[in-house]
Amino acid sequence: MSWNYRIVRYRENKGFGLHEVYYDAKGKPWSMTENPARFTCDADEGPRAIEEALMIARTDARKRPVFDEPETWPGEHP
């Protein structure tokens, strides 16, 4: 199973959000986080963890096309 950040276009033209999208072994999306990404960290991780997550999210969002939220998921739970 793999995942990445994707800008998701919500069904019924309800806007966009940045979510983690998960893929099955064949590379088909099978799930995404219920809520948009929030960038927080534990005290022991420190601010650098947020900076790194933001850099990854920015790269993923720019590199991949907008993902249209499906009514049903094409992939299979791994």
N, CA, C and O atoms as CSV, one atom per row, in Angstrom:
chain,resi,resn,atom,element,x,y,z
A,1,MET,N,N,0.856,-1.181,0.000
A,1,MET,CA,C,0.000,0.000,0.000
A,1,MET,C,C,0.898,1.239,0.000
A,1,MET,O,O,1.942,1.281,0.650
A,2,SER,N,N,0.458,2.224,-0.740
A,2,SER,CA,C,1.172,3.494,-0.754
A,2,SER,C,C,0.166,4.634,-0.607
A,2,SER,O,O,-1.046,4.427,-0.674
A,3,TRP,N,N,0.687,5.821,-0.408
A,3,TRP,CA,C,-0.180,6.982,-0.284
A,3,TRP,C,C,0.594,8.214,-0.726
A,3,TRP,O,O,1.821,8.201,-0.823
A,4,ASN,N,N,-0.157,9.284,-0.992
A,4,ASN,CA,C,0.444,10.588,-1.239
A,4,ASN,C,C,-0.608,11.648,-0.965
A,4,ASN,O,O,-1.796,11.361,-0.820
A,5,TYR,N,N,-0.132,12.874,-0.898
A,5,TYR,CA,C,-1.065,14.000,-0.768
A,5,TYR,C,C,-1.618,14.322,-2.148
A,5,TYR,O,O,-0.888,14.339,-3.139
A,6,ARG,N,N,-2.917,14.578,-2.193
A,6,ARG,CA,C,-3.547,14.995,-3.440
A,6,ARG,C,C,-4.523,16.127,-3.152
A,6,ARG,O,O,-5.187,16.144,-2.116
A,7,ILE,N,N,-4.599,17.067,-4.078
A,7,ILE,CA,C,-5.680,18.044,-4.023
A,7,ILE,C,C,-6.910,17.308,-4.533
A,7,ILE,O,O,-6.909,16.763,-5.637
A,8,VAL,N,N,-7.955,17.298,-3.720
A,8,VAL,CA,C,-9.175,16.573,-4.047
A,8,VAL,C,C,-10.281,17.569,-4.383
A,8,VAL,O,O,-10.550,18.508,-3.635
A,9,ARG,N,N,-10.912,17.332,-5.532
A,9,ARG,CA,C,-12.106,18.112,-5.902
A,9,ARG,C,C,-13.304,17.337,-5.365
A,9,ARG,O,O,-13.559,16.206,-5.777
A,10,TYR,N,N,-14.040,17.960,-4.436
A,10,TYR,CA,C,-15.172,17.289,-3.821
A,10,TYR,C,C,-16.336,17.163,-4.796
A,10,TYR,O,O,-16.532,17.994,-5.683
A,11,ARG,N,N,-17.097,16.096,-4.597
A,11,ARG,CA,C,-18.289,15.869,-5.428
A,11,ARG,C,C,-19.253,17.055,-5.316
A,11,ARG,O,O,-19.245,17.797,-4.334
A,12,GLU,N,N,-20.061,17.204,-6.325
A,12,GLU,CA,C,-21.110,18.225,-6.372
A,12,GLU,C,C,-20.543,19.641,-6.269
A,12,GLU,O,O,-21.197,20.544,-5.747
A,13,ASN,N,N,-19.315,19.825,-6.773
A,13,ASN,CA,C,-18.695,21.151,-6.847
A,13,ASN,C,C,-18.643,21.850,-5.483
A,13,ASN,O,O,-18.895,23.050,-5.385
A,14,LYS,N,N,-18.313,21.084,-4.431
A,14,LYS,CA,C,-18.275,21.646,-3.071
A,14,LYS,C,C,-16.898,22.164,-2.677
A,14,LYS,O,O,-16.660,22.464,-1.507
A,15,GLY,N,N,-15.992,22.271,-3.641
A,15,GLY,CA,C,-14.692,22.849,-3.334
A,15,GLY,C,C,-13.564,21.836,-3.421
A,15,GLY,O,O,-13.698,20.775,-4.030
A,16,PHE,N,N,-12.442,22.194,-2.790
A,16,PHE,CA,C,-11.220,21.405,-2.847
A,16,PHE,C,C,-10.625,21.268,-1.456
A,16,PHE,O,O,-10.888,22.088,-0.576
A,17,GLY,N,N,-9.827,20.236,-1.264
A,17,GLY,CA,C,-9.080,20.056,-0.027
A,17,GLY,C,C,-7.842,19.231,-0.302
A,17,GLY,O,O,-7.779,18.528,-1.311
A,18,LEU,N,N,-6.868,19.304,0.567
A,18,LEU,CA,C,-5.654,18.514,0.456
A,18,LEU,C,C,-5.799,17.303,1.373
A,18,LEU,O,O,-5.920,17.448,2.589
A,19,HIS,N,N,-5.785,16.107,0.780
A,19,HIS,CA,C,-5.999,14.868,1.529
A,19,HIS,C,C,-4.878,13.886,1.264
A,19,HIS,O,O,-4.158,14.000,0.272
A,20,GLU,N,N,-4.735,12.921,2.156
A,20,GLU,CA,C,-3.899,11.761,1.897
A,20,GLU,C,C,-4.768,10.762,1.149
A,20,GLU,O,O,-5.839,10.392,1.628
A,21,VAL,N,N,-4.314,10.321,-0.027
A,21,VAL,CA,C,-5.031,9.323,-0.820
A,21,VAL,C,C,-4.206,8.042,-0.778
A,21,VAL,O,O,-2.991,8.070,-0.973
A,22,TYR,N,N,-4.876,6.921,-0.523
A,22,TYR,CA,C,-4.223,5.623,-0.379
A,22,TYR,C,C,-4.508,4.759,-1.603
A,22,TYR,O,O,-5.593,4.818,-2.181
A,23,TYR,N,N,-3.511,3.951,-1.989
A,23,TYR,CA,C,-3.579,3.144,-3.207
A,23,TYR,C,C,-3.377,1.670,-2.887
A,23,TYR,O,O,-2.656,1.316,-1.954
A,24,ASP,N,N,-4.033,0.804,-3.687
A,24,ASP,CA,C,-3.843,-0.633,-3.522
A,24,ASP,C,C,-2.566,-1.067,-4.250
A,24,ASP,O,O,-1.844,-0.229,-4.790
A,25,ALA,N,N,-2.295,-2.352,-4.264
A,25,ALA,CA,C,-1.064,-2.881,-4.864
A,25,ALA,C,C,-0.989,-2.617,-6.364
A,25,ALA,O,O,0.100,-2.603,-6.938
A,26,LYS,N,N,-2.130,-2.410,-6.995
A,26,LYS,CA,C,-2.161,-2.140,-8.440
A,26,LYS,C,C,-2.082,-0.652,-8.743
A,26,LYS,O,O,-2.109,-0.253,-9.908
A,27,GLY,N,N,-1.985,0.177,-7.700
A,27,GLY,CA,C,-1.890,1.618,-7.888
A,27,GLY,C,C,-3.219,2.329,-8.044
A,27,GLY,O,O,-3.253,3.500,-8.424
A,28,LYS,N,N,-4.321,1.636,-7.753
A,28,LYS,CA,C,-5.645,2.264,-7.826
A,28,LYS,C,C,-6.017,2.831,-6.464
A,28,LYS,O,O,-5.803,2.179,-5.442
A,29,PRO,N,N,-6.575,4.047,-6.440
A,29,PRO,CA,C,-6.985,4.634,-5.160
A,29,PRO,C,C,-8.069,3.781,-4.507
A,29,PRO,O,O,-8.988,3.311,-5.178
A,30,TRP,N,N,-7.955,3.588,-3.203
A,30,TRP,CA,C,-8.993,2.841,-2.496
A,30,TRP,C,C,-9.538,3.579,-1.296
A,30,TRP,O,O,-10.540,3.157,-0.719
A,31,SER,N,N,-8.900,4.679,-0.901
A,31,SER,CA,C,-9.381,5.416,0.262
A,31,SER,C,C,-8.683,6.771,0.335
A,31,SER,O,O,-7.662,6.995,-0.315
A,32,MET,N,N,-9.249,7.661,1.133
A,32,MET,CA,C,-8.590,8.925,1.446
A,32,MET,C,C,-8.996,9.328,2.847
A,32,MET,O,O,-10.000,8.850,3.377
A,33,THR,N,N,-8.213,10.208,3.443
A,33,THR,CA,C,-8.547,10.675,4.774
A,33,THR,C,C,-9.897,11.384,4.751
A,33,THR,O,O,-10.237,12.067,3.786
A,34,GLU,N,N,-10.650,11.212,5.816
A,34,GLU,CA,C,-11.984,11.818,5.897
A,34,GLU,C,C,-11.894,13.341,5.916
A,34,GLU,O,O,-12.704,14.026,5.293
A,35,ASN,N,N,-10.914,13.858,6.627
A,35,ASN,CA,C,-10.734,15.302,6.741
A,35,ASN,C,C,-9.478,15.735,5.997
A,35,ASN,O,O,-8.551,14.941,5.840
A,36,PRO,N,N,-9.434,16.978,5.537
A,36,PRO,CA,C,-8.219,17.476,4.888
A,36,PRO,C,C,-7.020,17.397,5.821
A,36,PRO,O,O,-7.168,17.327,7.041
A,37,ALA,N,N,-5.854,17.409,5.240
A,37,ALA,CA,C,-4.604,17.320,6.002
A,37,ALA,C,C,-4.486,18.469,6.992
A,37,ALA,O,O,-4.825,19.613,6.690
A,38,ARG,N,N,-4.000,18.136,8.172
A,38,ARG,CA,C,-3.663,19.127,9.201
A,38,ARG,C,C,-2.213,18.902,9.538
A,38,ARG,O,O,-1.784,17.761,9.708
A,39,PHE,N,N,-1.480,19.930,9.633
A,39,PHE,CA,C,-0.056,19.808,9.882
A,39,PHE,C,C,0.243,20.172,11.326
A,39,PHE,O,O,0.388,21.340,11.685
A,40,THR,N,N,0.328,19.129,12.136
A,40,THR,CA,C,0.644,19.265,13.547
A,40,THR,C,C,1.707,18.225,13.880
A,40,THR,O,O,1.949,17.304,13.100
A,41,CYS,N,N,2.335,18.374,15.033
A,41,CYS,CA,C,3.325,17.383,15.449
A,41,CYS,C,C,3.376,17.320,16.964
A,41,CYS,O,O,2.912,18.220,17.665
A,42,ASP,N,N,3.950,16.238,17.444
A,42,ASP,CA,C,4.163,16.085,18.884
A,42,ASP,C,C,5.328,16.968,19.301
A,42,ASP,O,O,6.146,17.367,18.471
A,43,ALA,N,N,5.396,17.266,20.580
A,43,ALA,CA,C,6.453,18.137,21.096
A,43,ALA,C,C,7.844,17.574,20.823
A,43,ALA,O,O,8.777,18.331,20.555
A,44,ASP,N,N,7.991,16.247,20.890
A,44,ASP,CA,C,9.316,15.662,20.667
A,44,ASP,C,C,9.741,15.695,19.202
A,44,ASP,O,O,10.931,15.579,18.911
A,45,GLU,N,N,8.790,15.851,18.267
A,45,GLU,CA,C,9.125,15.933,16.840
A,45,GLU,C,C,9.628,17.324,16.468
A,45,GLU,O,O,10.524,17.471,15.637
A,46,GLY,N,N,9.051,18.324,17.083
A,46,GLY,CA,C,9.469,19.695,16.839
A,46,GLY,C,C,8.954,20.262,15.525
A,46,GLY,O,O,8.398,19.536,14.701
A,47,PRO,N,N,9.141,21.550,15.337
A,47,PRO,CA,C,8.641,22.246,14.159
A,47,PRO,C,C,9.206,21.698,12.839
A,47,PRO,O,O,8.563,21.808,11.795
A,48,ARG,N,N,10.387,21.119,12.888
A,48,ARG,CA,C,10.994,20.593,11.654
A,48,ARG,C,C,10.106,19.524,11.020
A,48,ARG,O,O,10.076,19.408,9.795
A,49,ALA,N,N,9.390,18.751,11.812
A,49,ALA,CA,C,8.498,17.724,11.287
A,49,ALA,C,C,7.388,18.354,10.441
A,49,ALA,O,O,7.013,17.812,9.401
A,50,ILE,N,N,6.875,19.482,10.884
A,50,ILE,CA,C,5.838,20.176,10.110
A,50,ILE,C,C,6.435,20.718,8.820
A,50,ILE,O,O,5.824,20.605,7.757
A,51,GLU,N,N,7.619,21.304,8.904
A,51,GLU,CA,C,8.266,21.833,7.702
A,51,GLU,C,C,8.471,20.731,6.666
A,51,GLU,O,O,8.224,20.943,5.479
A,52,GLU,N,N,8.919,19.562,7.106
A,52,GLU,CA,C,9.144,18.448,6.185
A,52,GLU,C,C,7.830,17.953,5.582
A,52,GLU,O,O,7.762,17.679,4.384
A,53,ALA,N,N,6.795,17.840,6.399
A,53,ALA,CA,C,5.496,17.395,5.888
A,53,ALA,C,C,4.934,18.391,4.882
A,53,ALA,O,O,4.346,17.990,3.878
A,54,LEU,N,N,5.106,19.675,5.139
A,54,LEU,CA,C,4.635,20.692,4.205
A,54,LEU,C,C,5.382,20.619,2.874
A,54,LEU,O,O,4.785,20.802,1.814
A,55,MET,N,N,6.680,20.354,2.929
A,55,MET,CA,C,7.453,20.239,1.687
A,55,MET,C,C,6.986,19.037,0.871
A,55,MET,O,O,6.854,19.127,-0.350
A,56,ILE,N,N,6.738,17.917,1.540
A,56,ILE,CA,C,6.244,16.727,0.847
A,56,ILE,C,C,4.872,17.003,0.243
A,56,ILE,O,O,4.621,16.662,-0.913
A,57,ALA,N,N,3.981,17.621,1.023
A,57,ALA,CA,C,2.631,17.924,0.547
A,57,ALA,C,C,2.677,18.856,-0.661
A,57,ALA,O,O,1.943,18.656,-1.629
A,58,ARG,N,N,3.523,19.856,-0.607
A,58,ARG,CA,C,3.640,20.804,-1.724
A,58,ARG,C,C,4.123,20.097,-2.982
A,58,ARG,O,O,3.580,20.314,-4.065
A,59,THR,N,N,5.131,19.262,-2.847
A,59,THR,CA,C,5.651,18.525,-3.990
A,59,THR,C,C,4.582,17.608,-4.573
A,59,THR,O,O,4.370,17.593,-5.785
A,60,ASP,N,N,3.903,16.840,-3.711
A,60,ASP,CA,C,2.850,15.943,-4.181
A,60,ASP,C,C,1.735,16.707,-4.877
A,60,ASP,O,O,1.278,16.303,-5.946
A,61,ALA,N,N,1.299,17.799,-4.283
A,61,ALA,CA,C,0.179,18.570,-4.845
A,61,ALA,C,C,0.525,19.158,-6.210
A,61,ALA,O,O,-0.334,19.237,-7.088
A,62,ARG,N,N,1.756,19.563,-6.389
A,62,ARG,CA,C,2.161,20.158,-7.664
A,62,ARG,C,C,2.437,19.099,-8.726
A,62,ARG,O,O,2.248,19.349,-9.916
A,63,LYS,N,N,2.877,17.932,-8.306
A,63,LYS,CA,C,3.305,16.883,-9.222
A,63,LYS,C,C,2.132,16.055,-9.756
A,63,LYS,O,O,2.205,15.521,-10.862
A,64,ARG,N,N,1.074,15.949,-8.991
A,64,ARG,CA,C,-0.036,15.077,-9.360
A,64,ARG,C,C,-1.270,15.899,-9.731
A,64,ARG,O,O,-1.495,16.982,-9.192
A,65,PRO,N,N,-2.060,15.368,-10.657
A,65,PRO,CA,C,-3.267,16.106,-11.034
A,65,PRO,C,C,-4.307,16.111,-9.912
A,65,PRO,O,O,-4.257,15.291,-8.995
A,66,VAL,N,N,-5.227,17.030,-10.003
A,66,VAL,CA,C,-6.332,17.091,-9.045
A,66,VAL,C,C,-7.085,15.760,-9.117
A,66,VAL,O,O,-7.339,15.231,-10.199
A,67,PHE,N,N,-7.433,15.237,-7.949
A,67,PHE,CA,C,-8.138,13.965,-7.834
A,67,PHE,C,C,-9.614,14.244,-7.591
A,67,PHE,O,O,-9.975,14.893,-6.609
A,68,ASP,N,N,-10.462,13.755,-8.479
A,68,ASP,CA,C,-11.904,13.912,-8.304
A,68,ASP,C,C,-12.409,12.869,-7.314
A,68,ASP,O,O,-12.236,11.667,-7.517
A,69,GLU,N,N,-13.034,13.344,-6.242
A,69,GLU,CA,C,-13.555,12.431,-5.228
A,69,GLU,C,C,-14.574,11.494,-5.869
A,69,GLU,O,O,-15.572,11.953,-6.424
A,70,PRO,N,N,-14.333,10.192,-5.798
A,70,PRO,CA,C,-15.265,9.252,-6.437
A,70,PRO,C,C,-16.478,8.959,-5.551
A,70,PRO,O,O,-16.426,9.106,-4.330
A,71,GLU,N,N,-17.559,8.545,-6.192
A,71,GLU,CA,C,-18.720,8.091,-5.418
A,71,GLU,C,C,-18.446,6.702,-4.869
A,71,GLU,O,O,-18.852,6.375,-3.754
A,72,THR,N,N,-17.756,5.889,-5.654
A,72,THR,CA,C,-17.310,4.576,-5.213
A,72,THR,C,C,-15.829,4.466,-5.537
A,72,THR,O,O,-15.358,5.068,-6.501
A,73,TRP,N,N,-15.107,3.715,-4.754
A,73,TRP,CA,C,-13.667,3.610,-4.917
A,73,TRP,C,C,-13.316,2.458,-5.857
A,73,TRP,O,O,-13.802,1.341,-5.685
A,74,PRO,N,N,-12.463,2.737,-6.861
A,74,PRO,CA,C,-12.125,1.697,-7.836
A,74,PRO,C,C,-11.170,0.635,-7.300
A,74,PRO,O,O,-11.192,-0.500,-7.775
A,75,GLY,N,N,-10.341,0.975,-6.331
A,75,GLY,CA,C,-9.332,0.049,-5.827
A,75,GLY,C,C,-9.881,-0.887,-4.772
A,75,GLY,O,O,-11.017,-0.755,-4.317
A,76,GLU,N,N,-9.030,-1.849,-4.395
A,76,GLU,CA,C,-9.394,-2.818,-3.383
A,76,GLU,C,C,-8.575,-2.583,-2.130
A,76,GLU,O,O,-7.398,-2.228,-2.204
A,77,HIS,N,N,-9.200,-2.783,-0.975
A,77,HIS,CA,C,-8.480,-2.635,0.288
A,77,HIS,C,C,-7.327,-3.633,0.289
A,77,HIS,O,O,-7.538,-4.829,0.090
A,78,PRO,N,N,-6.108,-3.141,0.514
A,78,PRO,CA,C,-4.954,-4.061,0.489
A,78,PRO,C,C,-4.959,-5.058,1.642
A,78,PRO,O,O,-4.054,-5.886,1.746
